[in-house]
PDB file of C-alpha atoms in Angstrom:
ATOM      1  CA  MET A   2      45.502  -4.969 -22.659  1.00  0.00           C
ATOM      2  CA  SER A   3      45.145  -6.412 -19.166  1.00  0.00           C
ATOM      3  CA  THR A   4      45.775  -5.035 -15.693  1.00  0.00           C
ATOM      4  CA  GLU A   5      46.952  -7.063 -12.726  1.00  0.00           C
ATOM      5  CA  LEU A   6      44.764  -6.296  -9.702  1.00  0.00           C
ATOM      6  CA  ARG A   7      45.748  -7.023  -6.119  1.00  0.00           C
ATOM      7  CA  ASP A   8      45.765 -10.635  -4.964  1.00  0.00           C
ATOM      8  CA  VAL A   9      42.813 -11.663  -2.825  1.00  0.00           C
ATOM      9  CA  PRO A  10      43.964 -10.867   0.755  1.00  0.00           C
ATOM     10  CA  ASN A  11      44.769 -13.657   3.224  1.00  0.00           C
ATOM     11  CA  CYS A  12      45.082 -16.363   0.549  1.00  0.00           C
ATOM     12  CA  VAL A  13      48.656 -17.633   0.411  1.00  0.00           C
ATOM     13  CA  ALA A  14      50.721 -20.492  -1.022  1.00  0.00           C
ATOM     14  CA  GLN A  15      48.653 -22.892  -3.149  1.00  0.00           C
ATOM     15  CA  ASN A  16      45.491 -21.027  -2.126  1.00  0.00           C
ATOM     16  CA  GLN A  17      46.738 -17.719  -3.550  1.00  0.00           C
ATOM     17  CA  LEU A  18      44.111 -16.092  -5.757  1.00  0.00           C
ATOM     18  CA  SER A  19      45.216 -13.454  -8.248  1.00  0.00           C
ATOM     19  CA  GLN A  20      42.973 -11.159 -10.282  1.00  0.00           C
ATOM     20  CA  THR A  21      43.472  -9.777 -13.778  1.00  0.00           C
ATOM     21  CA  ARG A  22      41.139  -7.266 -15.413  1.00  0.00           C
ATOM     22  CA  PHE A  23      40.928  -7.504 -19.213  1.00  0.00           C
ATOM     23  CA  TRP A  24      38.858  -6.401 -22.194  1.00  0.00           C
ATOM     24  CA  GLY A  25      36.556  -9.244 -23.201  1.00  0.00           C
ATOM     25  CA  GLY A  26      35.408  -7.690 -26.465  1.00  0.00           C
ATOM     26  CA  GLU A  27      32.399  -5.656 -27.469  1.00  0.00           C
ATOM     27  CA  ASN A  28      29.894  -8.236 -26.173  1.00  0.00           C
ATOM     28  CA  ARG A  29      31.534  -9.065 -22.829  1.00  0.00           C
ATOM     29  CA  MET A  30      33.255  -5.697 -22.205  1.00  0.00           C
ATOM     30  CA  THR A  31      35.480  -5.452 -19.095  1.00  0.00           C
ATOM     31  CA  CYS A  32      36.054  -8.862 -17.474  1.00  0.00           C
ATOM     32  CA  VAL A  33      38.065 -10.341 -14.627  1.00  0.00           C
ATOM     33  CA  GLN A  34      40.106 -13.534 -14.526  1.00  0.00           C
ATOM     34  CA  ILE A  35      40.681 -15.241 -11.169  1.00  0.00           C
ATOM     35  CA  THR A  36      43.741 -17.500 -11.165  1.00  0.00           C
ATOM     36  CA  GLN A  37      44.836 -20.103  -8.602  1.00  0.00           C
ATOM     37  CA  ARG A  38      48.017 -22.187  -8.663  1.00  0.00           C
ATOM     38  CA  LYS A  39      47.222 -25.906  -8.949  1.00  0.00           C
ATOM     39  CA  ALA A  40      48.119 -28.079  -5.980  1.00  0.00           C
ATOM     40  CA  LYS A  41      51.240 -30.197  -6.368  1.00  0.00           C
ATOM     41  CA  GLY A  42      50.366 -33.553  -7.864  1.00  0.00           C
ATOM     42  CA  GLU A  43      47.076 -32.312  -9.356  1.00  0.00           C
ATOM     43  CA  LYS A  44      46.698 -33.662 -12.879  1.00  0.00           C
ATOM     44  CA  ALA A  45      47.390 -30.913 -15.384  1.00  0.00           C
ATOM     45  CA  GLY A  46      45.780 -30.465 -18.772  1.00  0.00           C
ATOM     46  CA  ILE A  47      47.424 -29.148 -21.913  1.00  0.00           C
ATOM     47  CA  ALA A  48      46.102 -25.587 -21.550  1.00  0.00           C
ATOM     48  CA  GLY A  49      46.770 -25.163 -17.849  1.00  0.00           C
ATOM     49  CA  ASP A  50      49.763 -27.037 -16.570  1.00  0.00           C
ATOM     50  CA  PHE A  51      50.177 -24.975 -13.422  1.00  0.00           C
ATOM     51  CA  PHE A  52      47.036 -22.903 -12.854  1.00  0.00           C
ATOM     52  CA  ASN A  53      43.241 -23.047 -12.593  1.00  0.00           C
ATOM     53  CA  HIS A  54      41.322 -19.983 -13.725  1.00  0.00           C
ATOM     54  CA  ILE A  55      37.854 -18.601 -14.308  1.00  0.00           C
ATOM     55  CA  GLN A  56      36.884 -15.619 -16.460  1.00  0.00           C
ATOM     56  CA  LEU A  57      33.820 -13.567 -15.557  1.00  0.00           C
ATOM     57  CA  THR A  58      31.953 -10.595 -16.963  1.00  0.00           C
ATOM     58  CA  LYS A  59      30.955  -7.896 -14.481  1.00  0.00           C
ATOM     59  CA  HIS A  60      27.420  -9.313 -14.365  1.00  0.00           C
ATOM     60  CA  GLN A  61      28.706 -12.837 -13.664  1.00  0.00           C
ATOM     61  CA  ALA A  62      31.123 -11.516 -11.026  1.00  0.00           C
ATOM     62  CA  ARG A  63      28.282  -9.670  -9.277  1.00  0.00           C
ATOM     63  CA  GLN A  64      26.043 -12.751  -9.270  1.00  0.00           C
ATOM     64  CA  LEU A  65      28.856 -15.011  -8.038  1.00  0.00           C
ATOM     65  CA  ALA A  66      29.758 -12.501  -5.300  1.00  0.00           C
ATOM     66  CA  VAL A  67      26.197 -12.722  -3.953  1.00  0.00           C
ATOM     67  CA  GLU A  68      26.308 -16.523  -3.884  1.00  0.00           C
ATOM     68  CA  LEU A  69      29.748 -16.549  -2.238  1.00  0.00           C
ATOM     69  CA  MET A  70      28.578 -14.131   0.467  1.00  0.00           C
ATOM     70  CA  LEU A  71      25.568 -16.349   1.164  1.00  0.00           C
ATOM     71  CA  PHE A  72      27.922 -19.330   1.492  1.00  0.00           C
ATOM     72  CA  ALA A  73      30.325 -17.404   3.747  1.00  0.00           C
ATOM     73  CA  GLU A  74      27.405 -16.482   6.017  1.00  0.00           C
ATOM     74  CA  ASP A  75      26.038 -20.065   6.141  1.00  0.00           C
ATOM     75  CA  ARG A  76      22.951 -18.971   4.208  1.00  0.00           C
ATOM     76  CA  GLU A  77      23.621 -20.714   0.889  1.00  0.00           C
ATOM     77  CA  VAL A  78      20.667 -21.907  -1.154  1.00  0.00           C
ATOM     78  CA  GLU A  79      20.670 -25.651  -1.841  1.00  0.00           C
ATOM     79  CA  GLU A  80      19.618 -26.960  -5.225  1.00  0.00           C
ATOM     80  CA  ILE A  81      16.458 -29.066  -5.014  1.00  0.00           C
TER      81      ILE A  81
END
């Protein structure tokens, strides 16, 4: 079973980001899927004709949130 969470605020049109919480199984447990509508004209694959998505465990979401906050604050860490 999955649950639709609120869309990420202030992201509209092709930049709209939606969130879905779902059970990822005994190993992954509760996960989140972030979905974004593909831009018009973007080449579509068989599995995702209209959307891009990423699925994350809670641990992955926490780690990504840290990196995104660093980026948003102009403090991102560059790969050497």
